Amino acid sequence: MNSGILIVISGFSGAGKGTLVNRLVTEYDNYALSISMTTRKPRVGEVNGKSYFFVTHEEFEHEIKQDGLLEYASYCDNYYGTPKFYVEEQLKAGKDVILEIEVQGALQIKEKYPDALLLFVTPPSAKVLKERLESRGTETKDVIDKRMRTACKEAEVMKRYDFIVVNDDLDKCVKDTHEMIRAAHYASNRSDDFIQFLKEDLLKLS
């Protein structure tokens, strides 16, 4: 069985990356969504091992010392991170594992896992992005302006991603993203075992 690909999906706030990820996981059976580890208490309806891996501060800090996390951060006095064991277990099972994280975390993961596939989700224009943020009706003008300024900074690192995913028509976006991921399975840097087999096979017959 071939190993899966570690897929990191980032994008501007309001680009629709969460909806895209949910559609991929729901509509195709080869994806696994990474489950984060956190020290915060479970909310009503959340299930350990499904919503999050809920642990104590001591357990989380032990994972940090043991290099057991792909990336982590502290937010509102709680830790959040991506545990290696779950991701590596799913990859070995042949699943393509999706991590939906911000650009700083994505670039950290790329350093640790050079073969990770980085996808950046964006609307077709800044105008559309602002309209989507405004249409939520849940954020003030100051918050929207801050998100737009953040988007300007995030745009500076878009070239470090493997593919740019333009989310204009959602159905097309889901299909295009799935095809990008499937094509990535055939990249030469992910075909080491096959290349080695073929080289040895050629030597036997030459």
PDB file of C-alpha atoms in Angstrom:
ATOM      1  CA  MET A   1       0.000   0.000   0.000  1.00  0.00           C
ATOM      2  CA  ASN A   2       1.332   3.436  -0.911  1.00  0.00           C
ATOM      3  CA  SER A   3       1.654   6.022   1.848  1.00  0.00           C
ATOM      4  CA  GLY A   4      -0.671   8.989   1.856  1.00  0.00           C
ATOM      5  CA  ILE A   5       0.311  12.621   1.396  1.00  0.00           C
ATOM      6  CA  LEU A   6       0.411  15.224   4.143  1.00  0.00           C
ATOM      7  CA  ILE A   7      -1.701  18.107   2.815  1.00  0.00           C
ATOM      8  CA  VAL A   8      -1.596  21.559   4.406  1.00  0.00           C
ATOM      9  CA  ILE A   9      -4.418  23.916   3.474  1.00  0.00           C
ATOM     10  CA  SER A  10      -4.164  27.617   4.307  1.00  0.00           C
ATOM     11  CA  GLY A  11      -5.843  30.712   2.985  1.00  0.00           C
ATOM     12  CA  PHE A  12      -7.251  34.114   3.728  1.00  0.00           C
ATOM     13  CA  SER A  13      -9.970  34.427   6.334  1.00  0.00           C
ATOM     14  CA  GLY A  14     -13.166  34.340   4.282  1.00  0.00           C
ATOM     15  CA  ALA A  15     -11.657  32.324   1.415  1.00  0.00           C
ATOM     16  CA  GLY A  16     -13.847  29.319   2.228  1.00  0.00           C
ATOM     17  CA  LYS A  17     -11.099  26.874   3.170  1.00  0.00           C
ATOM     18  CA  GLY A  18     -13.133  25.303   5.981  1.00  0.00           C
ATOM     19  CA  THR A  19     -16.020  24.578   3.633  1.00  0.00           C
ATOM     20  CA  LEU A  20     -13.595  23.192   1.050  1.00  0.00           C
ATOM     21  CA  VAL A  21     -11.983  20.842   3.575  1.00  0.00           C
ATOM     22  CA  ASN A  22     -15.373  19.593   4.797  1.00  0.00           C
ATOM     23  CA  ARG A  23     -16.460  18.859   1.226  1.00  0.00           C
ATOM     24  CA  LEU A  24     -13.251  16.963   0.442  1.00  0.00           C
ATOM     25  CA  VAL A  25     -13.529  14.782   3.557  1.00  0.00           C
ATOM     26  CA  THR A  26     -17.246  14.158   2.984  1.00  0.00           C
ATOM     27  CA  GLU A  27     -17.190  13.469  -0.760  1.00  0.00           C
ATOM     28  CA  TYR A  28     -14.012  11.412  -1.117  1.00  0.00           C
ATOM     29  CA  ASP A  29     -12.960   8.411   0.951  1.00  0.00           C
ATOM     30  CA  ASN A  30      -9.182   8.826   0.703  1.00  0.00           C
ATOM     31  CA  TYR A  31      -8.920  11.807   3.060  1.00  0.00           C
ATOM     32  CA  ALA A  32      -8.435  11.978   6.815  1.00  0.00           C
ATOM     33  CA  LEU A  33      -8.781  15.260   8.683  1.00  0.00           C
ATOM     34  CA  SER A  34      -6.045  15.808  11.244  1.00  0.00           C
ATOM     35  CA  ILE A  35      -7.319  15.900  14.827  1.00  0.00           C
ATOM     36  CA  SER A  36      -5.734  18.570  16.997  1.00  0.00           C
ATOM     37  CA  MET A  37      -4.588  18.104  20.592  1.00  0.00           C
ATOM     38  CA  THR A  38      -5.623  20.703  23.167  1.00  0.00           C
ATOM     39  CA  THR A  39      -5.484  21.388  26.887  1.00  0.00           C
ATOM     40  CA  ARG A  40      -8.821  23.200  26.992  1.00  0.00           C
ATOM     41  CA  LYS A  41     -11.850  21.481  28.468  1.00  0.00           C
ATOM     42  CA  PRO A  42     -14.304  19.720  26.106  1.00  0.00           C
ATOM     43  CA  ARG A  43     -17.403  21.674  25.147  1.00  0.00           C
ATOM     44  CA  VAL A  44     -20.872  20.169  25.065  1.00  0.00           C
ATOM     45  CA  GLY A  45     -21.079  17.599  22.274  1.00  0.00           C
ATOM     46  CA  GLU A  46     -17.309  17.322  21.726  1.00  0.00           C
ATOM     47  CA  VAL A  47     -15.844  13.808  21.770  1.00  0.00           C
ATOM     48  CA  ASN A  48     -12.285  12.913  22.751  1.00  0.00           C
ATOM     49  CA  GLY A  49     -10.422  11.443  19.784  1.00  0.00           C
ATOM     50  CA  LYS A  50     -12.923  12.854  17.308  1.00  0.00           C
ATOM     51  CA  SER A  51     -13.324  16.571  17.997  1.00  0.00           C
ATOM     52  CA  TYR A  52      -9.920  16.915  19.678  1.00  0.00           C
ATOM     53  CA  PHE A  53      -7.481  14.879  21.717  1.00  0.00           C
ATOM     54  CA  PHE A  54      -8.099  16.413  25.156  1.00  0.00           C
ATOM     55  CA  VAL A  55      -5.046  16.287  27.443  1.00  0.00           C
ATOM     56  CA  THR A  56      -3.642  18.033  30.523  1.00  0.00           C
ATOM     57  CA  HIS A  57      -1.005  20.777  30.357  1.00  0.00           C
ATOM     58  CA  GLU A  58       1.529  18.288  31.703  1.00  0.00           C
ATOM     59  CA  GLU A  59       0.697  15.734  28.994  1.00  0.00           C
ATOM     60  CA  PHE A  60       0.906  18.384  26.273  1.00  0.00           C
ATOM     61  CA  GLU A  61       4.264  19.672  27.516  1.00  0.00           C
ATOM     62  CA  HIS A  62       5.520  16.082  27.592  1.00  0.00           C
ATOM     63  CA  GLU A  63       4.584  15.790  23.905  1.00  0.00           C
ATOM     64  CA  ILE A  64       6.530  18.993  23.190  1.00  0.00           C
ATOM     65  CA  LYS A  65       9.637  17.623  24.946  1.00  0.00           C
ATOM     66  CA  GLN A  66       9.310  14.305  23.097  1.00  0.00           C
ATOM     67  CA  ASP A  67       8.966  16.088  19.718  1.00  0.00           C
ATOM     68  CA  GLY A  68       5.537  14.515  19.407  1.00  0.00           C
ATOM     69  CA  LEU A  69       3.874  17.455  17.645  1.00  0.00           C
ATOM     70  CA  LEU A  70       4.107  18.658  14.064  1.00  0.00           C
ATOM     71  CA  GLU A  71       3.354  22.202  15.225  1.00  0.00           C
ATOM     72  CA  TYR A  72       1.786  23.856  18.253  1.00  0.00           C
ATOM     73  CA  ALA A  73       0.820  27.217  19.710  1.00  0.00           C
ATOM     74  CA  SER A  74      -0.531  28.702  22.921  1.00  0.00           C
ATOM     75  CA  TYR A  75      -3.816  30.609  22.774  1.00  0.00           C
ATOM     76  CA  CYS A  76      -5.879  31.995  25.680  1.00  0.00           C
ATOM     77  CA  ASP A  77      -3.853  30.023  28.250  1.00  0.00           C
ATOM     78  CA  ASN A  78      -4.340  26.730  26.429  1.00  0.00           C
ATOM     79  CA  TYR A  79      -2.154  24.721  24.094  1.00  0.00           C
ATOM     80  CA  TYR A  80      -3.250  23.615  20.634  1.00  0.00           C
ATOM     81  CA  GLY A  81      -1.179  21.406  18.364  1.00  0.00           C
ATOM     82  CA  THR A  82      -1.041  18.686  15.707  1.00  0.00           C
ATOM     83  CA  PRO A  83       0.034  15.300  17.123  1.00  0.00           C
ATOM     84  CA  LYS A  84       2.454  13.299  15.005  1.00  0.00           C
ATOM     85  CA  PHE A  85       1.167   9.858  15.984  1.00  0.00           C
ATOM     86  CA  TYR A  86      -2.299  10.313  14.483  1.00  0.00           C
ATOM     87  CA  VAL A  87      -1.020  11.911  11.283  1.00  0.00           C
ATOM     88  CA  GLU A  88       1.678   9.266  10.734  1.00  0.00           C
ATOM     89  CA  GLU A  89      -0.777   6.449  11.496  1.00  0.00           C
ATOM     90  CA  GLN A  90      -3.197   7.738   8.853  1.00  0.00           C
ATOM     91  CA  LEU A  91      -0.428   8.301   6.289  1.00  0.00           C
ATOM     92  CA  LYS A  92       0.835   4.726   6.724  1.00  0.00           C
ATOM     93  CA  ALA A  93      -2.730   3.502   6.198  1.00  0.00           C
ATOM     94  CA  GLY A  94      -2.674   5.209   2.792  1.00  0.00           C
ATOM     95  CA  LYS A  95      -4.862   8.162   3.742  1.00  0.00           C
ATOM     96  CA  ASP A  96      -4.137  11.682   2.535  1.00  0.00           C
ATOM     97  CA  VAL A  97      -4.133  13.709   5.756  1.00  0.00           C
ATOM     98  CA  ILE A  98      -5.444  17.287   5.636  1.00  0.00           C
ATOM     99  CA  LEU A  99      -4.265  19.965   8.058  1.00  0.00           C
ATOM    100  CA  GLU A 100      -6.124  23.278   7.920  1.00  0.00           C
ATOM    101  CA  ILE A 101      -3.725  25.745   9.538  1.00  0.00           C
ATOM    102  CA  GLU A 102      -2.436  29.315   9.137  1.00  0.00           C
ATOM    103  CA  VAL A 103       0.602  30.215   7.052  1.00  0.00           C
ATOM    104  CA  GLN A 104       3.197  30.289   9.848  1.00  0.00           C
ATOM    105  CA  GLY A 105       2.314  26.769  10.939  1.00  0.00           C
ATOM    106  CA  ALA A 106       2.197  25.608   7.323  1.00  0.00           C
ATOM    107  CA  LEU A 107       5.735  26.810   6.647  1.00  0.00           C
ATOM    108  CA  GLN A 108       6.951  25.172   9.875  1.00  0.00           C
ATOM    109  CA  ILE A 109       5.535  21.868   8.703  1.00  0.00           C
ATOM    110  CA  LYS A 110       7.127  22.283   5.261  1.00  0.00           C
ATOM    111  CA  GLU A 111      10.512  22.573   6.970  1.00  0.00           C
ATOM    112  CA  LYS A 112       9.962  19.334   8.904  1.00  0.00           C
ATOM    113  CA  TYR A 113       8.203  17.500   6.059  1.00  0.00           C
ATOM    114  CA  PRO A 114       9.568  18.758   2.717  1.00  0.00           C
ATOM    115  CA  ASP A 115       7.244  16.369   0.846  1.00  0.00           C
ATOM    116  CA  ALA A 116       4.129  17.927   2.395  1.00  0.00           C
ATOM    117  CA  LEU A 117       1.766  19.379  -0.203  1.00  0.00           C
ATOM    118  CA  LEU A 118       0.886  23.021   0.510  1.00  0.00           C
ATOM    119  CA  LEU A 119      -2.324  24.470  -0.945  1.00  0.00           C
ATOM    120  CA  PHE A 120      -3.332  28.120  -0.574  1.00  0.00           C
ATOM    121  CA  VAL A 121      -7.034  28.960  -0.938  1.00  0.00           C
ATOM    122  CA  THR A 122      -8.066  32.394  -2.219  1.00  0.00           C
ATOM    123  CA  PRO A 123     -11.116  34.102  -3.729  1.00  0.00           C
ATOM    124  CA  PRO A 124     -10.703  35.393  -7.304  1.00  0.00           C
ATOM    125  CA  SER A 125     -10.120  38.985  -6.136  1.00  0.00           C
ATOM    126  CA  ALA A 126      -9.670  41.232  -3.086  1.00  0.00           C
ATOM    127  CA  LYS A 127     -13.111  42.725  -3.768  1.00  0.00           C
ATOM    128  CA  VAL A 128     -14.758  39.303  -3.486  1.00  0.00           C
ATOM    129  CA  LEU A 129     -12.789  38.560  -0.303  1.00  0.00           C
ATOM    130  CA  LYS A 130     -14.014  41.755   1.353  1.00  0.00           C
ATOM    131  CA  GLU A 131     -17.598  41.088   0.237  1.00  0.00           C
ATOM    132  CA  ARG A 132     -17.473  37.616   1.783  1.00  0.00           C
ATOM    133  CA  LEU A 133     -16.166  38.972   5.073  1.00  0.00           C
ATOM    134  CA  GLU A 134     -18.884  41.628   5.125  1.00  0.00           C
ATOM    135  CA  SER A 135     -21.625  39.140   4.219  1.00  0.00           C
ATOM    136  CA  ARG A 136     -20.954  37.142   7.385  1.00  0.00           C
ATOM    137  CA  GLY A 137     -22.591  39.929   9.368  1.00  0.00           C
ATOM    138  CA  THR A 138     -20.696  38.871  12.491  1.00  0.00           C
ATOM    139  CA  GLU A 139     -17.684  41.187  12.410  1.00  0.00           C
ATOM    140  CA  THR A 140     -17.193  44.916  12.823  1.00  0.00           C
ATOM    141  CA  LYS A 141     -15.619  47.119  10.163  1.00  0.00           C
ATOM    142  CA  ASP A 142     -12.432  47.315  12.269  1.00  0.00           C
ATOM    143  CA  VAL A 143     -12.168  43.510  12.392  1.00  0.00           C
ATOM    144  CA  ILE A 144     -12.772  43.233   8.637  1.00  0.00           C
ATOM    145  CA  ASP A 145     -10.133  45.877   7.958  1.00  0.00           C
ATOM    146  CA  LYS A 146      -7.699  43.964  10.181  1.00  0.00           C
ATOM    147  CA  ARG A 147      -8.409  40.729   8.295  1.00  0.00           C
ATOM    148  CA  MET A 148      -7.784  42.482   4.988  1.00  0.00           C
ATOM    149  CA  ARG A 149      -4.440  43.819   6.279  1.00  0.00           C
ATOM    150  CA  THR A 150      -3.532  40.320   7.449  1.00  0.00           C
ATOM    151  CA  ALA A 151      -4.407  39.016   3.978  1.00  0.00           C
ATOM    152  CA  CYS A 152      -1.902  41.478   2.484  1.00  0.00           C
ATOM    153  CA  LYS A 153       0.840  39.951   4.641  1.00  0.00           C
ATOM    154  CA  GLU A 154      -0.250  36.378   3.881  1.00  0.00           C
ATOM    155  CA  ALA A 155      -0.173  37.116   0.156  1.00  0.00           C
ATOM    156  CA  GLU A 156       3.580  37.665   0.472  1.00  0.00           C
ATOM    157  CA  VAL A 157       4.154  33.935   1.115  1.00  0.00           C
ATOM    158  CA  MET A 158       1.721  32.516  -1.442  1.00  0.00           C
ATOM    159  CA  LYS A 159       4.611  31.684  -3.792  1.00  0.00           C
ATOM    160  CA  ARG A 160       5.979  29.254  -1.198  1.00  0.00           C
ATOM    161  CA  TYR A 161       2.900  27.051  -1.629  1.00  0.00           C
ATOM    162  CA  ASP A 162       2.758  24.244  -4.205  1.00  0.00           C
ATOM    163  CA  PHE A 163      -0.645  25.165  -5.637  1.00  0.00           C
ATOM    164  CA  ILE A 164      -2.970  28.153  -5.529  1.00  0.00           C
ATOM    165  CA  VAL A 165      -6.634  27.148  -5.249  1.00  0.00           C
ATOM    166  CA  VAL A 166      -9.051  29.808  -6.510  1.00  0.00           C
ATOM    167  CA  ASN A 167     -12.391  29.391  -4.761  1.00  0.00           C
ATOM    168  CA  ASP A 168     -14.841  31.082  -7.118  1.00  0.00           C
ATOM    169  CA  ASP A 169     -17.289  28.274  -7.879  1.00  0.00           C
ATOM    170  CA  LEU A 170     -17.259  25.908  -4.854  1.00  0.00           C
ATOM    171  CA  ASP A 171     -18.146  22.721  -6.761  1.00  0.00           C
ATOM    172  CA  LYS A 172     -15.385  23.357  -9.280  1.00  0.00           C
ATOM    173  CA  CYS A 173     -12.983  24.291  -6.493  1.00  0.00           C
ATOM    174  CA  VAL A 174     -13.592  20.974  -4.689  1.00  0.00           C
ATOM    175  CA  LYS A 175     -13.092  18.982  -7.903  1.00  0.00           C
ATOM    176  CA  ASP A 176      -9.964  20.929  -8.911  1.00  0.00           C
ATOM    177  CA  THR A 177      -8.410  20.547  -5.460  1.00  0.00           C
ATOM    178  CA  HIS A 178      -9.023  16.798  -5.450  1.00  0.00           C
ATOM    179  CA  GLU A 179      -7.396  16.516  -8.882  1.00  0.00           C
ATOM    180  CA  MET A 180      -4.366  18.531  -7.719  1.00  0.00           C
ATOM    181  CA  ILE A 181      -3.891  16.148  -4.805  1.00  0.00           C
ATOM    182  CA  ARG A 182      -4.283  13.050  -6.968  1.00  0.00           C
ATOM    183  CA  ALA A 183      -1.734  14.423  -9.460  1.00  0.00           C
ATOM    184  CA  ALA A 184       0.708  15.084  -6.606  1.00  0.00           C
ATOM    185  CA  HIS A 185       0.832  11.342  -5.892  1.00  0.00           C
ATOM    186  CA  TYR A 186       2.698  10.885  -9.190  1.00  0.00           C
ATOM    187  CA  ALA A 187       5.337  13.564  -8.573  1.00  0.00           C
ATOM    188  CA  SER A 188       8.887  12.237  -8.859  1.00  0.00           C
ATOM    189  CA  ASN A 189       9.772  13.290  -5.299  1.00  0.00           C
ATOM    190  CA  ARG A 190       7.002  10.984  -4.017  1.00  0.00           C
ATOM    191  CA  SER A 191       7.982   8.027  -6.222  1.00  0.00           C
ATOM    192  CA  ASP A 192      11.321   7.061  -4.677  1.00  0.00           C
ATOM    193  CA  ASP A 193      10.344   3.417  -4.065  1.00  0.00           C
ATOM    194  CA  PHE A 194       9.077   2.903  -7.604  1.00  0.00           C
ATOM    195  CA  ILE A 195      12.089   4.639  -9.156  1.00  0.00           C
ATOM    196  CA  GLN A 196      14.471   2.469  -7.126  1.00  0.00           C
ATOM    197  CA  PHE A 197      12.569  -0.694  -8.080  1.00  0.00           C
ATOM    198  CA  LEU A 198      12.658   0.247 -11.752  1.00  0.00           C
ATOM    199  CA  LYS A 199      16.376   1.059 -11.698  1.00  0.00           C
ATOM    200  CA  GLU A 200      17.158  -2.310 -10.119  1.00  0.00           C
ATOM    201  CA  ASP A 201      14.836  -4.086 -12.557  1.00  0.00           C
ATOM    202  CA  LEU A 202      16.526  -2.407 -15.514  1.00  0.00           C
ATOM    203  CA  LEU A 203      19.966  -3.406 -14.274  1.00  0.00           C
ATOM    204  CA  LYS A 204      18.883  -7.061 -14.072  1.00  0.00           C
ATOM    205  CA  LEU A 205      17.745  -7.077 -17.670  1.00  0.00           C
ATOM    206  CA  SER A 206      20.509  -4.972 -19.166  1.00  0.00           C
TER     207      SER A 206
END
